[in-house]
Amino acid sequence: MGYAAHRLNNQLCDIAINWAGGLHHAKKCGASGFCYINDLVLGILELLKHHARVLYVDIDVHHGDGVEEAFYFTDRVMTVSFHKYGDMFFPGTGDVKELGEREGKFYAINVPLKDGIDDTSFTRLFKTIISKVVETYQPGAIVLQCGANSLAGDRLGCFNLSIDGHAECVRFVKKFNLPLLVTGGGGYTKENVARCWTVETGVLLDTELPNEIPENEYIKYFAPDYSLKSPGGLMENLNSKSYLSTIKMQVLENLRCIQHAPSVQMQEVPPDFYIPDFDEDEQNPDERMDQHTQDKQIQRNDEYYEGDNDNDHADGSRT
């Protein structure tokens, strides 16, 4: 994630994508919710070396608690999470009243939702809140976590979003034309995860993809219709208009309490994250790298030896 942020910082790209990232539950003190290391926090820290303010947006069905916790006391990162809340749903945090503390008060925004929210309700609320957030906070870069477990039919989710509805959020954030780091996240109906992030890659590249999935070695997973788009679900939407209006008004009222585009004191910028020797722009994206080649690119800094597998010194001692 640090490499993706580095490329954005150095204007080598305007959008960076890491669908394998988005592990938003991991904490500094331990793993949580299938997340061992919070790559999102590491990426944001890298972006903060070049940007005074970074906006984090999370559309995973679960609350982005690890990222929120990491920046709960600072105004340099605003976290905005749209998620299911209540009924003992994991991780149990993300109430609209969780606002941040000290310098970070009002810079943690939570949009708690109930079961069954659909495209129309979700995208209307998303666009209203994110528009006001960007207008007020004026971030220098955005990190967007696109957990696909908010899609209808997810094994662990409880929302009614279609792929088009989910992708509309990505399309909307892209329109701000700010440096954008996009990640994956949760998603437990694997064929829909693949569909979703494929469509959203197309959105980010301004490319309309055909709905028919071409023949490939995984085609059997997309039976029986072999289509790219999946519809919303039929679950009852428990989010009434009055409930969503109340949440919206609370969030907008909290935004009125913050300093407009908070400034940052001058300070020494830490060195960039480690950058690999190879240039990914020179690699053929249609060729998969075998595991052996990938392993050869990994070398611990404390492992130097003469032979390929020789950890012994000439005097017989071991490193």
Short mmCIF file of C-alpha atoms in Angstrom, two decimals:
data_model
loop_
_atom_site.label_atom_id
_atom_site.label_comp_id
_atom_site.label_asym_id
_atom_site.label_seq_id
_atom_site.Cartn_x
_atom_site.Cartn_y
_atom_site.Cartn_z
CA MET A 1 0.00 0.00 0.00
CA GLY A 2 2.94 2.28 0.69
CA TYR A 3 4.12 1.87 -2.90
CA ALA A 4 0.70 2.85 -4.25
CA ALA A 5 0.69 5.94 -2.02
CA HIS A 6 4.25 6.75 -3.12
CA ARG A 7 3.20 6.73 -6.77
CA LEU A 8 0.34 9.10 -5.98
CA ASN A 9 2.61 11.36 -3.94
CA ASN A 10 5.09 11.62 -6.78
CA GLN A 11 2.39 12.15 -9.42
CA LEU A 12 3.28 8.91 -11.21
CA CYS A 13 -0.45 8.17 -11.37
CA ASP A 14 -3.68 9.89 -10.38
CA ILE A 15 -5.49 6.71 -9.30
CA ALA A 16 -3.89 3.70 -7.61
CA ILE A 17 -5.80 0.45 -7.09
CA ASN A 18 -5.08 -2.40 -4.67
CA TRP A 19 -7.99 -4.82 -4.62
CA ALA A 20 -6.05 -7.12 -2.27
CA GLY A 21 -5.92 -4.32 0.32
CA GLY A 22 -8.53 -2.71 2.52
CA LEU A 23 -7.92 -4.56 5.80
CA HIS A 24 -9.69 -1.95 7.86
CA HIS A 25 -10.23 -3.84 11.14
CA ALA A 26 -6.61 -4.44 12.18
CA LYS A 27 -5.42 -2.42 15.18
CA LYS A 28 -1.99 -1.31 16.29
CA CYS A 29 -2.24 -3.76 19.19
CA GLY A 30 -3.56 -6.79 17.32
CA ALA A 31 -5.42 -8.49 14.50
CA SER A 32 -9.19 -8.30 14.10
CA GLY A 33 -11.89 -9.37 11.67
CA PHE A 34 -9.69 -11.31 9.20
CA CYS A 35 -7.28 -8.33 9.18
CA TYR A 36 -3.70 -8.76 10.44
CA ILE A 37 -2.03 -5.52 9.30
CA ASN A 38 -4.00 -2.37 8.57
CA ASP A 39 -2.58 -1.52 5.14
CA LEU A 40 -5.01 1.39 4.85
CA VAL A 41 -3.43 3.14 7.82
CA LEU A 42 0.04 2.58 6.35
CA GLY A 43 -1.07 4.02 3.01
CA ILE A 44 -2.67 7.06 4.66
CA LEU A 45 0.48 7.71 6.70
CA GLU A 46 2.45 7.72 3.47
CA LEU A 47 -0.01 10.15 1.85
CA LEU A 48 0.26 12.46 4.85
CA LYS A 49 3.92 13.05 3.99
CA HIS A 50 2.77 15.08 0.99
CA HIS A 51 -0.82 16.09 1.84
CA ALA A 52 -2.03 18.21 4.75
CA ARG A 53 -5.39 16.41 4.85
CA VAL A 54 -6.46 12.94 3.72
CA LEU A 55 -10.07 11.77 3.44
CA TYR A 56 -10.85 8.09 4.11
CA VAL A 57 -14.19 6.74 2.81
CA ASP A 58 -15.42 3.21 3.60
CA ILE A 59 -18.40 1.45 1.94
CA ASP A 60 -17.77 -1.99 3.42
CA VAL A 61 -20.82 -3.37 5.27
CA HIS A 62 -18.69 -3.42 8.44
CA HIS A 63 -17.55 -0.30 10.29
CA GLY A 64 -13.99 0.77 9.43
CA ASP A 65 -13.02 0.71 13.09
CA GLY A 66 -9.27 0.14 12.74
CA VAL A 67 -8.74 3.16 10.49
CA GLU A 68 -10.99 5.34 12.63
CA GLU A 69 -9.12 4.34 15.79
CA ALA A 70 -5.75 5.11 14.23
CA PHE A 71 -6.72 8.71 13.46
CA TYR A 72 -9.28 9.35 16.21
CA PHE A 73 -7.25 12.16 17.79
CA THR A 74 -6.15 14.09 14.71
CA ASP A 75 -7.75 16.48 12.22
CA ARG A 76 -5.32 15.51 9.47
CA VAL A 77 -7.45 12.51 8.49
CA MET A 78 -11.21 12.52 8.24
CA THR A 79 -12.76 9.05 8.30
CA VAL A 80 -16.24 8.48 6.83
CA SER A 81 -17.77 5.02 7.19
CA PHE A 82 -21.13 3.81 5.80
CA HIS A 83 -21.96 0.52 7.50
CA LYS A 84 -24.48 -1.73 9.21
CA TYR A 85 -24.85 -0.91 12.91
CA GLY A 86 -26.82 -2.59 15.67
CA ASP A 87 -28.11 -6.11 16.41
CA MET A 88 -24.62 -7.10 17.70
CA PHE A 89 -23.27 -6.79 14.16
CA PHE A 90 -19.46 -6.92 13.96
CA PRO A 91 -17.46 -5.01 15.11
CA GLY A 92 -20.14 -3.35 17.25
CA THR A 93 -18.81 0.18 16.77
CA GLY A 94 -19.74 3.00 14.39
CA ASP A 95 -22.57 4.88 16.07
CA VAL A 96 -23.26 8.33 14.66
CA LYS A 97 -22.25 9.71 18.08
CA GLU A 98 -18.65 8.47 17.66
CA LEU A 99 -17.07 11.71 16.49
CA GLY A 100 -13.36 11.61 17.37
CA GLU A 101 -11.66 13.26 20.33
CA ARG A 102 -9.29 16.12 21.15
CA GLU A 103 -7.95 17.60 17.89
CA GLY A 104 -9.86 14.92 16.03
CA LYS A 105 -13.29 15.76 17.41
CA PHE A 106 -15.88 15.83 14.60
CA TYR A 107 -13.33 14.35 12.13
CA ALA A 108 -14.71 10.82 12.52
CA ILE A 109 -17.99 10.51 10.65
CA ASN A 110 -20.15 7.43 11.01
CA VAL A 111 -23.26 6.64 8.98
CA PRO A 112 -24.95 3.71 10.76
CA LEU A 113 -27.44 1.85 8.58
CA LYS A 114 -29.99 -0.91 9.07
CA ASP A 115 -30.57 -4.08 7.07
CA GLY A 116 -31.69 -3.99 3.46
CA ILE A 117 -30.59 -0.56 2.28
CA ASP A 118 -30.97 -0.31 -1.50
CA ASP A 119 -29.20 1.55 -4.30
CA THR A 120 -31.45 4.59 -4.29
CA SER A 121 -31.28 5.21 -0.54
CA PHE A 122 -27.58 4.45 -0.24
CA THR A 123 -26.30 6.47 -3.18
CA ARG A 124 -28.48 9.50 -2.35
CA LEU A 125 -27.16 9.55 1.22
CA PHE A 126 -23.58 8.85 0.10
CA LYS A 127 -23.50 11.69 -2.43
CA THR A 128 -25.06 14.22 -0.06
CA ILE A 129 -22.61 13.49 2.76
CA ILE A 130 -19.45 13.06 0.69
CA SER A 131 -20.15 16.26 -1.28
CA LYS A 132 -20.39 18.24 1.96
CA VAL A 133 -17.34 16.51 3.43
CA VAL A 134 -15.14 17.37 0.44
CA GLU A 135 -16.45 20.93 0.32
CA THR A 136 -15.77 21.48 4.03
CA TYR A 137 -12.62 19.44 4.63
CA GLN A 138 -10.90 20.03 1.26
CA PRO A 139 -8.68 16.93 1.33
CA GLY A 140 -5.50 16.68 -0.71
CA ALA A 141 -6.07 12.97 -1.39
CA ILE A 142 -8.79 10.36 -0.91
CA VAL A 143 -8.59 6.71 0.15
CA LEU A 144 -11.68 4.69 -0.81
CA GLN A 145 -12.27 1.25 0.72
CA CYS A 146 -14.69 -0.70 -1.51
CA GLY A 147 -15.63 -3.73 0.56
CA ALA A 148 -17.94 -5.87 -1.58
CA ASN A 149 -19.80 -7.42 1.35
CA SER A 150 -22.27 -4.53 1.09
CA LEU A 151 -23.62 -6.17 -2.08
CA ALA A 152 -26.92 -8.03 -2.02
CA GLY A 153 -26.50 -11.74 -1.43
CA ASP A 154 -23.21 -11.55 0.44
CA ARG A 155 -22.76 -14.44 2.88
CA LEU A 156 -21.97 -12.13 5.80
CA GLY A 157 -23.64 -8.92 4.62
CA CYS A 158 -27.18 -7.64 4.96
CA PHE A 159 -27.51 -4.83 2.40
CA ASN A 160 -29.42 -4.76 -0.89
CA LEU A 161 -26.88 -3.01 -3.12
CA SER A 162 -26.44 -4.01 -6.75
CA ILE A 163 -23.04 -3.81 -8.42
CA ASP A 164 -24.21 -0.72 -10.29
CA GLY A 165 -25.18 0.95 -7.02
CA HIS A 166 -21.86 0.07 -5.39
CA ALA A 167 -19.93 1.26 -8.45
CA GLU A 168 -21.85 4.54 -8.51
CA CYS A 169 -20.13 5.48 -5.24
CA VAL A 170 -16.75 4.87 -6.86
CA ARG A 171 -17.76 6.91 -9.91
CA PHE A 172 -18.88 9.79 -7.68
CA VAL A 173 -15.64 9.92 -5.68
CA LYS A 174 -13.58 9.78 -8.88
CA LYS A 175 -15.29 12.95 -10.14
CA PHE A 176 -13.53 15.07 -7.50
CA ASN A 177 -10.30 14.61 -9.51
CA LEU A 178 -8.15 14.26 -6.41
CA PRO A 179 -5.33 11.73 -5.97
CA LEU A 180 -7.27 8.54 -5.27
CA LEU A 181 -6.20 5.29 -3.63
CA VAL A 182 -8.83 2.56 -4.10
CA THR A 183 -8.78 -0.73 -2.22
CA GLY A 184 -10.84 -3.84 -1.79
CA GLY A 185 -12.05 -5.07 1.57
CA GLY A 186 -14.60 -7.63 2.71
CA GLY A 187 -16.65 -9.81 0.41
CA TYR A 188 -17.74 -13.39 0.97
CA THR A 189 -19.69 -14.36 -2.12
CA LYS A 190 -16.60 -14.67 -4.26
CA GLU A 191 -18.18 -14.54 -7.70
CA ASN A 192 -19.86 -11.23 -6.85
CA VAL A 193 -16.65 -9.83 -5.40
CA ALA A 194 -14.89 -10.55 -8.69
CA ARG A 195 -17.77 -9.02 -10.66
CA CYS A 196 -17.87 -5.90 -8.49
CA TRP A 197 -14.19 -5.03 -8.57
CA THR A 198 -14.00 -5.76 -12.29
CA VAL A 199 -16.83 -3.29 -12.96
CA GLU A 200 -15.23 -0.72 -10.65
CA THR A 201 -11.86 -1.08 -12.35
CA GLY A 202 -13.69 -0.21 -15.56
CA VAL A 203 -15.28 2.81 -13.87
CA LEU A 204 -11.88 4.06 -12.69
CA LEU A 205 -10.47 3.61 -16.20
CA ASP A 206 -13.50 5.23 -17.87
CA THR A 207 -14.11 1.97 -19.71
CA GLU A 208 -17.55 0.43 -20.24
CA LEU A 209 -17.29 -3.35 -20.03
CA PRO A 210 -19.65 -5.76 -21.81
CA ASN A 211 -22.08 -7.51 -19.50
CA GLU A 212 -21.31 -10.95 -20.92
CA ILE A 213 -18.31 -12.55 -19.22
CA PRO A 214 -15.90 -13.98 -21.83
CA GLU A 215 -14.76 -17.59 -21.74
CA ASN A 216 -12.04 -18.14 -19.11
CA GLU A 217 -10.81 -20.79 -16.72
CA TYR A 218 -13.15 -19.59 -13.94
CA ILE A 219 -16.30 -19.24 -16.06
CA LYS A 220 -18.13 -22.01 -14.18
CA TYR A 221 -18.33 -19.80 -11.09
CA PHE A 222 -20.55 -17.31 -12.95
CA ALA A 223 -23.23 -19.78 -14.08
CA PRO A 224 -25.99 -19.81 -15.06
CA ASP A 225 -26.19 -16.37 -16.71
CA TYR A 226 -22.44 -15.64 -17.05
CA SER A 227 -23.10 -11.92 -16.69
CA LEU A 228 -20.93 -9.22 -15.12
CA LYS A 229 -23.65 -7.25 -13.35
CA SER A 230 -25.63 -8.56 -10.40
CA PRO A 231 -28.96 -7.02 -9.34
CA GLY A 232 -29.94 -5.75 -5.93
CA GLY A 233 -31.65 -8.10 -3.50
CA LEU A 234 -35.22 -8.49 -2.35
CA MET A 235 -34.55 -8.01 1.36
CA GLU A 236 -36.86 -5.53 3.09
CA ASN A 237 -35.27 -2.10 3.46
CA LEU A 238 -35.50 -1.29 7.17
CA ASN A 239 -34.04 2.18 6.65
CA SER A 240 -37.08 4.47 6.64
CA LYS A 241 -36.92 7.90 5.02
CA SER A 242 -37.25 9.52 8.43
CA TYR A 243 -34.38 7.45 9.85
CA LEU A 244 -32.06 8.29 6.95
CA SER A 245 -33.04 11.94 7.14
CA THR A 246 -32.20 12.01 10.85
CA ILE A 247 -28.79 10.43 10.25
CA LYS A 248 -28.06 12.85 7.42
CA MET A 249 -28.97 15.88 9.49
CA GLN A 250 -26.82 14.71 12.41
CA VAL A 251 -23.81 14.23 10.15
CA LEU A 252 -24.25 17.58 8.42
CA GLU A 253 -24.68 19.32 11.78
CA ASN A 254 -21.42 17.77 13.02
CA LEU A 255 -19.65 18.98 9.88
CA ARG A 256 -20.65 22.54 10.73
CA CYS A 257 -18.60 22.24 13.92
CA ILE A 258 -15.24 21.66 12.28
CA GLN A 259 -12.63 24.15 11.16
CA HIS A 260 -12.79 24.71 7.42
CA ALA A 261 -9.79 22.96 5.79
CA PRO A 262 -7.60 22.75 8.94
CA SER A 263 -3.97 23.76 8.38
CA VAL A 264 -0.81 21.89 9.31
CA GLN A 265 2.36 23.34 10.82
CA MET A 266 5.56 23.04 8.80
CA GLN A 267 7.60 19.99 9.77
CA GLU A 268 10.26 17.69 8.43
CA VAL A 269 8.88 15.17 5.93
CA PRO A 270 9.92 11.56 6.66
CA PRO A 271 11.61 9.61 3.85
CA ASP A 272 9.46 7.74 1.33
CA PHE A 273 8.36 4.18 1.90
CA TYR A 274 10.62 1.43 0.48
CA ILE A 275 10.33 1.31 -3.30
CA PRO A 276 11.07 -1.95 -5.18
CA ASP A 277 13.77 -2.08 -7.84
CA PHE A 278 11.45 -2.97 -10.72
CA ASP A 279 9.17 -0.55 -12.56
CA GLU A 280 5.64 -1.92 -12.77
CA ASP A 281 4.95 0.23 -15.84
CA GLU A 282 7.47 -1.89 -17.77
CA GLN A 283 5.80 -5.17 -16.81
CA ASN A 284 3.29 -6.86 -19.09
CA PRO A 285 -0.05 -6.72 -17.21
CA ASP A 286 -1.34 -9.73 -19.15
CA GLU A 287 1.45 -11.99 -17.89
CA ARG A 288 1.13 -13.58 -14.47
CA MET A 289 4.30 -13.80 -12.43
CA ASP A 290 4.91 -17.28 -11.04
CA GLN A 291 5.34 -17.71 -7.29
CA HIS A 292 9.05 -18.55 -7.57
CA THR A 293 9.75 -15.27 -9.36
CA GLN A 294 7.73 -13.34 -6.79
CA ASP A 295 9.65 -14.97 -3.96
CA LYS A 296 12.96 -14.00 -5.54
CA GLN A 297 11.98 -10.33 -5.26
CA ILE A 298 11.64 -10.62 -1.49
CA GLN A 299 14.78 -10.34 0.61
CA ARG A 300 15.04 -9.56 4.28
CA ASN A 301 17.52 -6.82 5.10
CA ASP A 302 19.24 -9.03 7.68
CA GLU A 303 19.71 -12.04 5.43
CA TYR A 304 22.96 -11.81 3.50
CA TYR A 305 24.88 -14.93 2.62
CA GLU A 306 27.35 -16.11 -0.01
CA GLY A 307 25.50 -19.11 -1.38
CA ASP A 308 21.83 -19.39 -2.33
CA ASN A 309 20.95 -21.05 0.97
CA ASP A 310 24.11 -20.58 3.02
CA ASN A 311 23.54 -18.99 6.42
CA ASP A 312 26.99 -20.00 7.74
CA HIS A 313 30.14 -17.89 7.94
CA ALA A 314 33.49 -19.27 6.84
CA ASP A 315 34.61 -19.61 10.47
CA GLY A 316 31.74 -21.96 11.18
CA SER A 317 29.58 -19.52 13.10
CA ARG A 318 25.97 -18.95 12.12
CA THR A 319 24.15 -15.69 11.41
#
